[in-house]
Coordinates of C-alpha atoms (C1' of nucleotides) in Angstrom, one line a residue:
Chain A
M1 CA 147.0 129.3 62.7
N2 CA 149.2 128.5 59.6
R3 CA 149.2 124.9 60.7
I4 CA 145.5 124.6 60.8
D5 CA 145.1 126.6 57.4
S6 CA 147.4 124.3 55.7
D7 CA 145.5 121.1 57.2
K8 CA 142.2 122.6 55.5
Q9 CA 143.8 123.4 52.2
E10 CA 143.2 121.1 49.3
L11 CA 146.6 119.4 48.3
Y12 CA 147.5 117.2 45.4
A13 CA 150.1 114.7 44.4
I14 CA 151.9 114.9 41.3
A15 CA 150.6 111.8 40.0
G16 CA 147.0 112.9 40.7
L17 CA 147.5 116.0 38.7
A18 CA 149.2 114.2 35.8
K19 CA 146.2 111.8 35.5
E20 CA 143.5 114.6 36.0
F21 CA 145.0 116.8 33.1
D22 CA 146.4 113.7 31.1
I23 CA 149.7 114.8 31.2
S24 CA 153.0 113.1 32.5
T25 CA 154.8 113.6 35.9
R26 CA 157.8 114.6 33.7
T27 CA 155.8 117.3 32.1
I28 CA 154.9 118.7 35.7
R29 CA 158.5 118.7 36.9
F30 CA 159.7 120.1 33.8
Y31 CA 157.3 123.0 34.2
E32 CA 158.6 123.3 37.6
S33 CA 162.2 123.6 36.4
K34 CA 160.9 126.3 34.0
G35 CA 159.7 128.4 36.9
L36 CA 156.0 127.8 36.0
L37 CA 155.0 126.0 38.9
F38 CA 156.3 126.1 42.6
P39 CA 155.1 122.9 44.5
R40 CA 156.0 122.8 48.2
R41 CA 157.9 119.6 49.3
V42 CA 156.9 117.3 52.1
G43 CA 159.9 115.0 52.5
G44 CA 161.3 115.0 49.1
T45 CA 157.8 114.7 47.6
R46 CA 156.0 117.5 45.7
V47 CA 152.9 118.7 47.2
F48 CA 150.7 120.9 45.0
N49 CA 148.0 123.2 46.4
K50 CA 144.7 124.8 44.4
R51 CA 146.9 127.7 43.4
D52 CA 149.4 125.3 41.6
R53 CA 146.6 123.6 40.1
A54 CA 145.1 126.9 39.0
R55 CA 148.4 127.9 37.4
L56 CA 148.6 124.5 35.6
I57 CA 145.2 124.9 34.2
L58 CA 146.6 128.4 32.8
I59 CA 149.7 126.8 31.4
L60 CA 147.8 123.9 29.7
R61 CA 145.4 126.7 28.0
G62 CA 148.3 128.7 27.2
K63 CA 149.8 125.7 25.3
R64 CA 146.4 124.7 23.6
L65 CA 146.6 128.4 22.2
G66 CA 150.0 127.9 21.0
F67 CA 152.0 129.9 23.3
S68 CA 155.7 128.9 24.2
L69 CA 156.4 128.0 27.9
K70 CA 158.4 131.5 28.0
E71 CA 155.4 133.4 26.7
I72 CA 153.1 131.6 29.5
E73 CA 155.3 132.4 32.2
E74 CA 155.0 136.0 31.2
Y75 CA 151.3 135.6 30.9
L76 CA 151.3 133.8 34.4
S77 CA 153.3 136.8 35.9
L78 CA 150.5 139.1 35.1
Y79 CA 148.6 137.3 37.8
D80 CA 151.3 137.6 40.3
A81 CA 152.4 141.1 39.5
D82 CA 153.3 143.4 42.3
Q83 CA 150.5 146.1 42.0
T84 CA 151.7 148.2 45.0
H85 CA 154.0 150.4 42.9
D86 CA 152.6 152.5 40.1
A87 CA 155.5 152.0 37.9
Q88 CA 154.8 148.3 38.1
V89 CA 151.2 148.8 37.4
E90 CA 152.1 150.9 34.3
K91 CA 154.3 148.2 33.4
L92 CA 151.6 145.3 34.0
L93 CA 148.9 147.2 32.0
E94 CA 151.2 147.6 29.1
M95 CA 152.0 143.7 29.4
V96 CA 148.2 143.2 29.7
N97 CA 147.4 145.2 26.5
L98 CA 150.2 143.5 24.6
R99 CA 148.6 140.1 25.3
L100 CA 145.0 141.3 24.8
D101 CA 146.3 142.3 21.2
L102 CA 147.9 139.1 20.7
L103 CA 144.6 137.4 21.5
K104 CA 142.6 139.6 19.4
E105 CA 144.9 138.6 16.4
Q106 CA 144.5 134.8 17.3
M107 CA 140.8 135.5 17.6
Q108 CA 140.7 137.0 14.2
D109 CA 142.9 134.0 12.8
L110 CA 140.3 131.5 14.3
K111 CA 137.2 133.4 12.9
T112 CA 138.9 133.4 9.5
T113 CA 139.8 129.7 9.5
T114 CA 136.4 128.8 11.0
S115 CA 134.6 130.7 8.2
E116 CA 136.6 129.0 5.8
L117 CA 136.0 125.6 7.0
S118 CA 132.2 126.2 7.4
E119 CA 132.2 126.9 3.8
I120 CA 133.9 124.0 2.9
K121 CA 131.4 122.0 5.1
K122 CA 128.2 123.8 3.5
L123 CA 129.8 122.8 0.1
V124 CA 130.3 119.2 0.9
K125 CA 127.0 118.9 2.5
Q126 CA 125.4 120.2 -0.7
R127 CA 127.6 117.6 -2.6
L128 CA 126.0 114.8 -0.5
A129 CA 122.7 116.0 -0.6
R130 CA 122.9 116.0 -4.4
G131 CA 123.9 112.3 -4.0
Chain B
M1 CA 147.1 128.4 -24.2
N2 CA 149.0 127.2 -21.5
R3 CA 151.8 129.4 -22.0
I4 CA 149.8 132.6 -22.4
D5 CA 148.0 131.6 -19.2
S6 CA 151.2 131.3 -17.2
D7 CA 152.4 134.6 -18.8
K8 CA 149.4 136.1 -17.1
Q9 CA 149.9 134.5 -13.8
E10 CA 151.4 136.2 -11.0
L11 CA 154.6 134.5 -9.9
Y12 CA 156.8 134.9 -6.9
A13 CA 160.5 134.4 -6.0
I14 CA 161.2 132.6 -2.6
A15 CA 163.2 135.7 -1.5
G16 CA 159.8 137.9 -2.3
L17 CA 157.6 135.6 -0.2
A18 CA 160.1 135.3 2.7
K19 CA 160.2 139.1 2.7
E20 CA 156.5 139.6 2.3
F21 CA 155.6 137.4 5.2
D22 CA 158.8 138.0 7.2
I23 CA 160.1 134.6 7.5
S24 CA 163.2 132.7 5.9
T25 CA 163.7 131.2 2.7
R26 CA 165.1 128.3 4.5
T27 CA 161.6 128.0 6.1
I28 CA 159.8 128.0 2.6
R29 CA 162.1 125.1 1.5
F30 CA 161.5 123.3 4.7
Y31 CA 157.7 123.7 4.3
E32 CA 158.3 122.3 0.6
S33 CA 160.1 119.4 1.8
K34 CA 157.5 118.9 4.3
G35 CA 154.9 118.5 1.6
L36 CA 153.2 121.7 2.3
L37 CA 154.2 123.8 -0.7
F38 CA 154.6 122.6 -4.3
P39 CA 156.5 125.4 -6.2
R40 CA 157.3 125.0 -9.9
R41 CA 161.4 125.0 -11.1
V42 CA 162.5 127.6 -13.6
G43 CA 165.8 126.4 -14.2
G44 CA 166.7 125.0 -10.7
T45 CA 165.1 128.0 -9.2
R46 CA 161.7 127.7 -7.3
V47 CA 158.9 129.7 -8.7
F48 CA 155.7 130.2 -6.6
N49 CA 152.1 131.0 -7.8
K50 CA 149.2 132.6 -6.1
R51 CA 148.1 129.2 -5.0
D52 CA 151.5 128.9 -3.5
R53 CA 151.2 132.0 -1.9
A54 CA 147.7 131.5 -0.5
R55 CA 148.9 128.1 0.8
L56 CA 151.7 129.9 2.6
I57 CA 149.3 132.2 4.1
L58 CA 147.2 129.4 5.6
I59 CA 150.4 127.6 6.7
L60 CA 151.4 130.8 8.8
R61 CA 147.8 131.4 10.3
G62 CA 147.8 127.6 11.3
K63 CA 151.1 128.2 13.0
R64 CA 150.0 131.1 14.9
L65 CA 147.1 129.3 16.0
G66 CA 149.7 126.6 17.5
F67 CA 149.1 123.7 15.0
S68 CA 152.0 121.6 14.0
L69 CA 152.9 121.3 10.4
K70 CA 151.5 117.9 10.4
E71 CA 148.1 119.2 11.5
I72 CA 148.6 122.1 9.1
E73 CA 149.3 119.6 6.3
E74 CA 145.9 118.0 7.1
Y75 CA 144.0 121.1 7.4
L76 CA 145.5 122.0 3.8
S77 CA 144.3 118.9 2.3
L78 CA 140.9 119.6 3.2
Y79 CA 140.9 122.5 0.4
D80 CA 142.5 119.9 -1.9
A81 CA 140.2 116.9 -1.2
D82 CA 138.7 115.1 -3.9
Q83 CA 135.0 115.6 -3.7
T84 CA 134.1 113.4 -6.8
H85 CA 133.5 110.1 -4.7
D86 CA 131.3 110.0 -1.9
A87 CA 133.4 107.9 0.3
Q88 CA 136.0 110.9 0.0
V89 CA 133.3 113.5 0.7
E90 CA 132.1 111.6 3.9
K91 CA 135.7 111.5 5.1
L92 CA 136.2 115.3 4.1
L93 CA 133.1 116.3 6.1
E94 CA 134.5 114.2 9.2
M95 CA 137.7 115.9 9.0
V96 CA 136.3 119.4 8.7
N97 CA 134.1 118.6 11.7
L98 CA 136.9 117.5 13.5
R99 CA 138.9 120.6 12.8
L100 CA 135.9 122.9 13.7
D101 CA 135.5 121.4 17.1
L102 CA 139.3 122.2 17.7
L103 CA 138.9 125.5 16.5
K104 CA 135.6 125.9 18.9
E105 CA 137.8 124.7 21.7
Q106 CA 140.5 127.3 21.0
M107 CA 137.7 129.8 20.6
Q108 CA 136.6 129.2 24.1
D109 CA 140.3 129.0 25.5
L110 CA 140.6 132.6 23.9
K111 CA 137.6 134.0 25.4
T112 CA 138.4 132.8 28.9
T113 CA 141.8 134.1 28.6
T114 CA 140.7 137.4 27.1
S115 CA 137.8 137.7 29.9
E116 CA 140.6 137.1 32.7
L117 CA 143.2 139.6 31.2
S118 CA 140.3 142.3 30.7
E119 CA 139.5 141.8 34.4
I120 CA 142.9 142.4 35.3
K121 CA 143.2 145.4 33.2
K122 CA 140.1 146.7 34.8
L123 CA 141.6 146.3 38.3
V124 CA 144.7 147.9 37.0
K125 CA 143.2 150.8 35.6
Q126 CA 141.2 151.3 39.0
R127 CA 144.5 151.2 40.8
L128 CA 145.7 153.8 38.5
A129 CA 142.7 156.1 39.0
R130 CA 143.2 156.0 42.6
G131 CA 146.8 156.9 42.4
Chain C
dA1 C1' 162.0 92.1 56.7
dC2 C1' 160.5 91.8 51.9
dA3 C1' 158.3 93.1 47.8
dT4 C1' 155.9 96.3 45.6
dC5 C1' 154.8 100.8 44.4
dT6 C1' 155.5 105.7 44.0
dA7 C1' 158.4 109.4 43.7
dT8 C1' 163.0 111.5 43.1
dT9 C1' 167.1 113.1 40.4
dG10 C1' 170.3 113.4 36.4
dA11 C1' 171.4 112.5 32.1
dC12 C1' 170.6 111.1 27.7
dG13 C1' 167.5 110.4 23.6
dC14 C1' 164.1 111.9 20.5
dT15 C1' 161.1 115.0 17.6
dA16 C1' 159.8 119.2 15.6
dA17 C1' 161.2 123.5 13.5
dC18 C1' 164.1 125.7 12.0
dG19 C1' 169.1 128.2 11.6
dT20 C1' 173.8 128.3 9.9
dC21 C1' 177.2 127.1 7.1
dA22 C1' 180.0 125.3 3.0
dA23 C1' 180.3 124.3 -1.5
dT24 C1' 178.2 125.0 -5.9
dT25 C1' 175.3 126.8 -9.5
dA26 C1' 172.4 130.2 -11.5
dC27 C1' 171.2 134.9 -12.7
dT28 C1' 172.1 139.8 -13.4
dT29 C1' 174.7 143.7 -14.4
dG30 C1' 178.4 146.5 -15.9
Chain D
dC1 C1' 183.4 138.1 -19.3
dA2 C1' 184.1 139.5 -14.5
dA3 C1' 181.9 140.8 -10.7
dG4 C1' 178.4 140.6 -7.4
dT5 C1' 174.1 138.7 -6.2
dA6 C1' 170.8 135.2 -5.4
dA7 C1' 169.6 130.5 -5.2
dT8 C1' 170.5 125.7 -4.6
dT9 C1' 171.5 121.4 -1.7
dG10 C1' 173.2 118.4 2.0
dA11 C1' 174.7 118.5 6.4
dC12 C1' 175.2 119.7 11.1
dG13 C1' 173.6 122.8 14.9
dT14 C1' 170.4 124.7 18.1
dT15 C1' 166.1 125.3 20.8
dA16 C1' 161.9 123.7 22.9
dG17 C1' 159.5 120.3 25.0
dC18 C1' 159.3 116.5 26.8
dG19 C1' 160.1 110.9 26.7
dT20 C1' 163.0 107.3 28.6
dC21 C1' 166.1 105.4 31.7
dA22 C1' 168.7 104.2 35.7
dA23 C1' 169.8 104.6 40.5
dT24 C1' 167.9 105.7 44.7
dA25 C1' 164.7 107.0 48.5
dG26 C1' 160.4 106.5 50.8
dA27 C1' 155.8 104.5 51.8
dT28 C1' 152.8 100.7 52.0
dG29 C1' 151.0 96.1 52.6
dT30 C1' 151.8 91.3 53.8

DNA sequence: ACATCTATTGACGCTAACGTCAATTACTTG
DNA sequence: CAAGTAATTGACGTTAGCGTCAATAGATGT
């Protein structure tokens, strides 16, 4: 059962993922050493499954948003949180709210910055129109 | 005229700005050394004006959005760009568009991340409601 | 069997972004 | 004027996030 199951699963090599996301294999190994990824080993070779790939996507998005790897680790843990104990669930809710607040602030920053740049763009275009 | 003008201008000491924005004086000096800030000197002491303070605000927002100091320097240059030459104006427009695209991508990342976390929050709240 | 390619690890190097420190100078206050 | 506080600079230290390298192992093709 398990074997059949894993036979069906889509698997990825480290070089394939590196190429797909335009990062180095060093980066992926580094993320593993930082506890962000948990690939299986076949022989000594890392093998990643879809879940690993999904986590990598989240990691890279977190980085694009300027979060540190530690913050991203915290963020990833929200996906894995043990929801069977109410105490854990309360904690999870707290962390999710915290992160949502952070994202809300970033959204505000982005909107402000975008507005300012759009204003500059408008003025520049007017300048060009005048010749 | 100039003297009277500067007498009216609001000025800031390095420690005041550091405290206001919850950063160190070292950070502010570092930004100056990186060409992001250009405070005047009174005696040997740095004196910042409103424009410096405004630039610092932009710097810190850029950092919150995950940009490097180099990228922030580029961004700041959009505010200072010489708009008297059409060639410069075209370049400015190009840079503004580039940055707007970046911000748009970040906005998308933020929305995606926010949606995912909101979904987790919803599930968590349902879990708590069930007791 | 050998050459080539890919993957591994540990370790050192590099850059960015400051923090910390010591020595010195400048400013403020009593 | 002295004491206290603030600011200065240069230099070294630290952390984060990798890049690069060498040595080794495994896989593949001829």
